[in-house]
Coordinates of C-alpha atoms in Angstrom, one line a residue:
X1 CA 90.6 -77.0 50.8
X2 CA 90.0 -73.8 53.2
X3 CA 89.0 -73.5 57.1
X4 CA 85.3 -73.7 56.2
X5 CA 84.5 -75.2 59.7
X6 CA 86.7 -72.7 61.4
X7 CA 85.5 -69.7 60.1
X8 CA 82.1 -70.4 60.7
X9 CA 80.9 -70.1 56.9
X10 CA 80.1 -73.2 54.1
X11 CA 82.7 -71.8 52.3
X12 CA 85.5 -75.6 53.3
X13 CA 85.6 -78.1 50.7
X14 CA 84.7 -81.5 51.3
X15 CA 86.2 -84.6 52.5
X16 CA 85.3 -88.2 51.5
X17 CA 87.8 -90.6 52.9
X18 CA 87.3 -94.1 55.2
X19 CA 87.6 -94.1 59.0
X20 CA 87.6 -96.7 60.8
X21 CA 86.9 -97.4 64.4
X22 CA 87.0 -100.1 67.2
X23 CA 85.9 -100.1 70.3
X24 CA 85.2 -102.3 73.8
X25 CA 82.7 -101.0 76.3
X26 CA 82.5 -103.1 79.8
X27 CA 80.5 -102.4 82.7
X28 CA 79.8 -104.1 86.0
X29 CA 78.1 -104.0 89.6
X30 CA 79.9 -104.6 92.9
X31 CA 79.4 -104.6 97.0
X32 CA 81.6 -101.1 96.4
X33 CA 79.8 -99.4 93.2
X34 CA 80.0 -99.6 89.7
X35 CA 83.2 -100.0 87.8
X36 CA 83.4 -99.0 84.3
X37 CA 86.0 -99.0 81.1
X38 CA 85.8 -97.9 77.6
X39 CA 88.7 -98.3 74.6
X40 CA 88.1 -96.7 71.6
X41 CA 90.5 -96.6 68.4
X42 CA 90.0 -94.9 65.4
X43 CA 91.8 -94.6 61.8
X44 CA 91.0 -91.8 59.4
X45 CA 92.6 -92.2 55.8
X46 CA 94.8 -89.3 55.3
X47 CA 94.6 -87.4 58.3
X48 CA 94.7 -89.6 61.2
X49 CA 97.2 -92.4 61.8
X50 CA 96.3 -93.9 65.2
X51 CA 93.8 -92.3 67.6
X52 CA 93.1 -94.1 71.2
X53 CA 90.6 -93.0 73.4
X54 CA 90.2 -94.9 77.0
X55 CA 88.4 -94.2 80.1
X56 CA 88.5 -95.6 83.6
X57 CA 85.7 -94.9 85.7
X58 CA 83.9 -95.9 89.4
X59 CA 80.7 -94.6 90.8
X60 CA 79.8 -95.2 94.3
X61 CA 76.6 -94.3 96.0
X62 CA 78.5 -91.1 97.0
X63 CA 81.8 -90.8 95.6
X64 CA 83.3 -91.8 92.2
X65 CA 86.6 -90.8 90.1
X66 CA 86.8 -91.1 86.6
X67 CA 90.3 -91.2 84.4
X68 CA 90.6 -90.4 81.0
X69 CA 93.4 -90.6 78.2
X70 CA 93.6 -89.6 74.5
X71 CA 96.7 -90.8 72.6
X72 CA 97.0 -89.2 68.7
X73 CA 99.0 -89.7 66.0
X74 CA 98.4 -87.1 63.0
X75 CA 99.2 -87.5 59.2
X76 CA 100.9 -84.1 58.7
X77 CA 102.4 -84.6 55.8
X78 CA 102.1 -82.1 52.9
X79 CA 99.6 -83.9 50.9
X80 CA 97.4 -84.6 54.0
X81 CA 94.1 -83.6 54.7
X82 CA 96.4 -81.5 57.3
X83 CA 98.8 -80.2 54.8
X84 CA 96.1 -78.4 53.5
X85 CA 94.4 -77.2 56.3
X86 CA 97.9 -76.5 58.5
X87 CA 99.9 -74.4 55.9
X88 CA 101.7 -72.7 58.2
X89 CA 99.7 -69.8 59.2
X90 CA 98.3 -71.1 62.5
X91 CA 97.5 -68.8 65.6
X92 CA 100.7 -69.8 67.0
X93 CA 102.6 -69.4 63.7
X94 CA 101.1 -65.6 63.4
X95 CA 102.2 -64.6 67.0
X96 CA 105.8 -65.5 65.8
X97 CA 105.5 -63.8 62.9
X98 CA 105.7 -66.0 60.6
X99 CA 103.8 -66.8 57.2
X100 CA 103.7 -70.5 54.8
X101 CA 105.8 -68.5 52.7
X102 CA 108.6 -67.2 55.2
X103 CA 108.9 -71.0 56.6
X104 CA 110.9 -73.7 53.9
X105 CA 108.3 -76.6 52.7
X106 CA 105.3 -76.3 51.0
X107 CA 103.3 -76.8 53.4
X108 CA 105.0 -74.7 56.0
X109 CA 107.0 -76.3 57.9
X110 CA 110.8 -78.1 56.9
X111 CA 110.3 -81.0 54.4
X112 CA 106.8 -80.1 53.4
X113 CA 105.4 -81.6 56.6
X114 CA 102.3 -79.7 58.0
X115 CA 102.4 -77.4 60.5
X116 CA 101.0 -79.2 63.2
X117 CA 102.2 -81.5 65.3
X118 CA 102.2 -85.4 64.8
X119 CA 102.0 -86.7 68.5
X120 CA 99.2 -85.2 70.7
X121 CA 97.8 -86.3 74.2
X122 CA 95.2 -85.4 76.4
X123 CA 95.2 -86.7 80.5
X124 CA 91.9 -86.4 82.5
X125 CA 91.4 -87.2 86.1
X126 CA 88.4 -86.2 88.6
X127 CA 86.9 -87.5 91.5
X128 CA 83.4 -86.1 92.7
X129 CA 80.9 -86.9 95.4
X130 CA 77.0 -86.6 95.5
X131 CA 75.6 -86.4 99.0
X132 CA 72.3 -87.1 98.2
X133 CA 71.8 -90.5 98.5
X134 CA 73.5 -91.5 101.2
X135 CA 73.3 -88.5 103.2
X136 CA 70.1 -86.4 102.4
X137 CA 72.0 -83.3 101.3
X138 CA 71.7 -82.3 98.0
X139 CA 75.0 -80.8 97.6
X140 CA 77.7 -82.1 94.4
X141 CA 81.7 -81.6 94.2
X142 CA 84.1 -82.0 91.6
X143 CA 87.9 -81.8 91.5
X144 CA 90.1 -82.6 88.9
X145 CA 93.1 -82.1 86.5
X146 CA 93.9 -81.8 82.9
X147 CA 97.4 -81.7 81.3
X148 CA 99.7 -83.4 78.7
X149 CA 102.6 -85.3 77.9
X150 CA 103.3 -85.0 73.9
X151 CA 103.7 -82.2 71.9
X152 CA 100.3 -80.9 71.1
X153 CA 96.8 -81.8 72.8
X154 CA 94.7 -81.9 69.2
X155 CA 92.7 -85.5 70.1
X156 CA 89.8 -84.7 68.6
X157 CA 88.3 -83.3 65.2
X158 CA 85.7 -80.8 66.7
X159 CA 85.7 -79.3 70.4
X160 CA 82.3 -78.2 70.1
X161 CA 80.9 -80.9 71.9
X162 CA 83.5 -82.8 73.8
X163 CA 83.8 -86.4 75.7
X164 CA 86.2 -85.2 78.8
X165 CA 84.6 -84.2 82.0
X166 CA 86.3 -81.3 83.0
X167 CA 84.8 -78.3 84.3
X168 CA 84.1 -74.7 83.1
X169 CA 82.8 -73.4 79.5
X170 CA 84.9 -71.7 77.2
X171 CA 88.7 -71.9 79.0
X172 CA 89.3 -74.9 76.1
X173 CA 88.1 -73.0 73.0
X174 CA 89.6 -70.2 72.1
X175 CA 92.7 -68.0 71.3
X176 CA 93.0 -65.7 74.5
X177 CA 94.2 -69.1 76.3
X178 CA 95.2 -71.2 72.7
X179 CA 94.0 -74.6 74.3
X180 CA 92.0 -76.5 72.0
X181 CA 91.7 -80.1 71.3
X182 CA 90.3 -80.1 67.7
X183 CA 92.9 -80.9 65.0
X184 CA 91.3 -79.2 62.4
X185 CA 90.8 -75.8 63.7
X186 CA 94.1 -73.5 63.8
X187 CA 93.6 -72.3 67.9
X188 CA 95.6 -74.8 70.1
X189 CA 97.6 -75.7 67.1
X190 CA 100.9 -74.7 67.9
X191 CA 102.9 -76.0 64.7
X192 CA 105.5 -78.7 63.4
X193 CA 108.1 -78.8 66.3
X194 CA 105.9 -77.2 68.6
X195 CA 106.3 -78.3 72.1
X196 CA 103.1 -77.8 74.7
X197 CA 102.6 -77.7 78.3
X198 CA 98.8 -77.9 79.9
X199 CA 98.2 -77.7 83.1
X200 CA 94.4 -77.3 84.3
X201 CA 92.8 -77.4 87.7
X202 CA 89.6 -77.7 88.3
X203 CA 86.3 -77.8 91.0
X204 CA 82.6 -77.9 90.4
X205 CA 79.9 -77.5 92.9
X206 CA 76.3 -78.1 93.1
X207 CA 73.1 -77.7 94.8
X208 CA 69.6 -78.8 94.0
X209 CA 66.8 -77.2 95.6
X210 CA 62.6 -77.3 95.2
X211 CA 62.3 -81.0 95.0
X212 CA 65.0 -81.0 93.2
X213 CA 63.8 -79.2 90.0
X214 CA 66.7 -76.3 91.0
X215 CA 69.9 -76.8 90.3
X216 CA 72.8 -74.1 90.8
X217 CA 76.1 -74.8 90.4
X218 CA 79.6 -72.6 90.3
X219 CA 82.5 -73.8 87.8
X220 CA 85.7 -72.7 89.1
X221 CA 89.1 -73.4 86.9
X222 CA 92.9 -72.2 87.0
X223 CA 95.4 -73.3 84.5
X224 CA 98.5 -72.8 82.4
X225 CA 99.4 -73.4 78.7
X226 CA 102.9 -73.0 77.7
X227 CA 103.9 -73.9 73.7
X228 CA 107.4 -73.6 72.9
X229 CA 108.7 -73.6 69.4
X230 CA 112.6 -75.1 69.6
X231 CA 113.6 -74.2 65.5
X232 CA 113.8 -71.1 64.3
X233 CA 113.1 -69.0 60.7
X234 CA 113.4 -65.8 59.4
X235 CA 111.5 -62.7 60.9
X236 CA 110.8 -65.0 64.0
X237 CA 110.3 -62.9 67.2
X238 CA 108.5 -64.8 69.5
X239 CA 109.4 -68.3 70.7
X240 CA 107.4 -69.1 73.7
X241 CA 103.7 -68.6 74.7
X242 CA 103.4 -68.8 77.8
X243 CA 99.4 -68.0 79.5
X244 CA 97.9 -68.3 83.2
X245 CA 93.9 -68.5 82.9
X246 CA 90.8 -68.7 85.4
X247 CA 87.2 -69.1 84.7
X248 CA 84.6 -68.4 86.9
X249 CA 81.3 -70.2 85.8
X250 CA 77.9 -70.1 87.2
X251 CA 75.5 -72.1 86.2
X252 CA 71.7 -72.9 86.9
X253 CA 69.2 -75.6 85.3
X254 CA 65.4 -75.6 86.4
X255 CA 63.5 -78.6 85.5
X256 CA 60.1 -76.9 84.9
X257 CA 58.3 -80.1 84.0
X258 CA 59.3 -84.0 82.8
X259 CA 59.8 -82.4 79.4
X260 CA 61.0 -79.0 79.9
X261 CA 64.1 -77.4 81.1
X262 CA 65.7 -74.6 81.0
X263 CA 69.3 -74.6 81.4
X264 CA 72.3 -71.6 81.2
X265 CA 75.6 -70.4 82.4
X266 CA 77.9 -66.9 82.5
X267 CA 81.3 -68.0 81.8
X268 CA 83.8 -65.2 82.5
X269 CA 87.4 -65.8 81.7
X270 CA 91.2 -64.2 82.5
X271 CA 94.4 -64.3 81.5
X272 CA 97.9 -63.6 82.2
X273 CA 99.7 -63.6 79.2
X274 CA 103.2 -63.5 78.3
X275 CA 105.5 -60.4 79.0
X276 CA 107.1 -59.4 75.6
X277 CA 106.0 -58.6 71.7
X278 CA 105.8 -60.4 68.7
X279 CA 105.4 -59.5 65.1
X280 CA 102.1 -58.8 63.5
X281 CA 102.8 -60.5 60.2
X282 CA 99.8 -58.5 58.9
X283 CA 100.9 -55.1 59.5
X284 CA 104.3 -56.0 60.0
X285 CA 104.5 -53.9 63.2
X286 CA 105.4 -55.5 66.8
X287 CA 102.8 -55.3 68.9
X288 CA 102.5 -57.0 72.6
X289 CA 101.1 -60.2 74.2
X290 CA 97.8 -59.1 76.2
X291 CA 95.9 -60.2 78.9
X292 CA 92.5 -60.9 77.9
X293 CA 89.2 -60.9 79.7
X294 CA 86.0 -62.9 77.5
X295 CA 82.5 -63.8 78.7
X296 CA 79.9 -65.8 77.1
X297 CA 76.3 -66.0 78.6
X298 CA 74.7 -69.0 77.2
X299 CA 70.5 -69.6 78.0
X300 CA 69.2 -72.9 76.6
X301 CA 65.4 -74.4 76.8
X302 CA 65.9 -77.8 75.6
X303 CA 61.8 -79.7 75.4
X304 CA 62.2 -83.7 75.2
X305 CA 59.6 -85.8 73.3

C-alpha cells in the first residue's frame, strides 16, 4: 500500500477493515454556566489498538476553559496497516539519514516493528472570554497550551480537519515544524524509539464590528518540538530535532447576509531550527538544518441552504 493520502494523488491502495467506536456525551445547565464532557474510544482492526478521546469543558456568560486529552495506542507491527505505510523512510528517518533498508527489520525498524511510535498523546487546555454579553464589548480572548507526555503526538488519522481548539493555521501541519497529529501521514512521525517533546503556546483575539457582521481576529502562537531518537544505525548523523516556531495569523469573516459569508486568513510561520547537519540519504551529501519561513493565504465563501 503507498502514501496515496499523503502525496495528494489517488494513487494509495485501499483499506477495508472494522472500527469500532464508543462514546458518552453529557451536558448540563447551572447558576454558573454550562458544564460539558465528552469520552470517545475507538478500535480500528490492524492499525489502531486503543484510541481515547475526552474533553472537559465550561462556558459562562463571559468566560469559559475547555480541556482536552487524546490517549493512542498504534499497531506498528510489520504486517500492520502501519507497517506498510511506516517503512522506515519517514521525515524524521530521512533527516538522520537513514533508509528501510539501512535500519534491521523489514519494516524498518528492529524486530520488523513499524517505524512509528506505539504510544502517542495529545494535552489541550484554553480558557477564553467573550465580553459581549455581559459587558457590551464585542471584544474575544483566547489562551492556551498544547504539549505531550508519550512518545509521539499521532492521535488522529487526518489533521486536515481537526477536533482540538487551539489557535493558529498551519504551525500543526507540516515539515518546517514536524508536528502533526495524523498517524498516517509521514510529517510528525518521528519513528520506532522516537521520543517527542511539544510545547505550544497560544492567544487569539477578536473583534466584531457593523452589527456584528465584521469579525477580525489575530492568531498569535509560539512553540517547541523536540524528537529525540535514543538507538542508533548505520550512516546515522543526526539524533535530535530540535525547532522553535511562531505564527502570526490574521483573520477576518464578514457575514454578508443569513446565508453568505465570506471568511479568510494569512497565516505566516517561523522557525528556529536546529544548529548542525544531517545526511541527505538522497544525494548522500550533508547538508544543514534550516530555518524556514511559510505562508498560506486562505479566502473562503462558504453559502448555507
Amino acid at each position: 500500500m503507498t502514501r496515496g493520502y499523503a502525496s495528494g494523488n489517488n494513487d494509495g491502495g485501499s483499506v477495508t477493515k472494522p472500527l469500532y467506536a464508543l462514546a458518552g456525551i453529557y451536558s448540563t445547565e447551572t447558576s454558573f454556566g454550562t458544564i460539558g464532557a465528552q469520552l470517545w474510544g475507538f478500535y480500528i482492526q490492524d492499525a489502531v489498538d486503543a484510541l481515547g478521546v475526552g474533553e472537559l469543558s465550561w462556558t459562562g456568560s463571559t468566560f469559559n476553559a475547555a480541556l482536552q486529552y487524546a490517549l493512542a495506542k498504534l499497531d506498528n507491527s510489520k504486517d500492520s496497516i502501519l507497517g506498510a505505510l511506516h517503512g522506515g523512510n519517514s521525515y524524521f528517518r530521512l533527516l538522520q539519514g537513514v533508509r528501510s533498508d539501512a535500519i534491521a527489520g523489514a519494516a524498518g525498524a528492529p524486530g520488523g516493528r513499524a517505524d512509528i511510535s506505539e504510544a502517542n498523546d495529545l494535552f489541550v487546555f484554553n480558557v477564553g472570554a467573550d465580553f459581549a454579553q455581559d459587558f457590551g464589548v464585542p471584544l474575544d480572548v483566547k489562551l492556551g497550551y498544547v504539549g505531550n507526555f508519550q512518545d509521539g503526538t499521532a492521535v488522529t488519522l487526518n489533521d486536515d480537519g481537526t477536533i482540538f481548539k487551539y489557535a493558529g493555521a498551519i504551525w500543526w501541519q507540516n515539515t518546517a515544524t514536524g508536528v502533526s497529529t495524523s498517524a498516517l501521514l509521514p510529517t510528525g512521525v518521528g519513528g520506532f524509539g522516537s521520543e517527542q517533546d511539544l510545547n505550544v503556546f497560544y492567544g487569539a483575539i477578536g473583534y466584531k464590528m457593523i452589527d456584528d457582521r465584521l469579525r477580525i481576529g489575530l492568531d498569535y502562537v509560539w512553540g517547541s518540538n523536540e524528537i529525540e531518537w535514543k538507538r542508533t544505525a548505520a550512516g546515522l548523523r543526526a539524533n535530535k530535532f530540535d525547532v522553535d516556531f511562531q505564527e502570526i495569523t490574521p483573520r477576518f469573516s464578514w457575514k454578508h447576509t443569513n446565508n453568505l459569508t465570506i471568511s479568510g486568513y494569512y497565516a505566516y510561520l517561523m522557525t528556529d531550527a536546529t544548529e548542525g547537519t544531517y545526511l541527505d540519504p538522497v544525494t548522500n551529501v550533508n547538508r544543514s538544518f534550516e530555518d524556514e519561513d511559510r505562508q498560506r493565504v486562505r479566502l473562503e465563501v462558504k453559502y448555507s441552504f
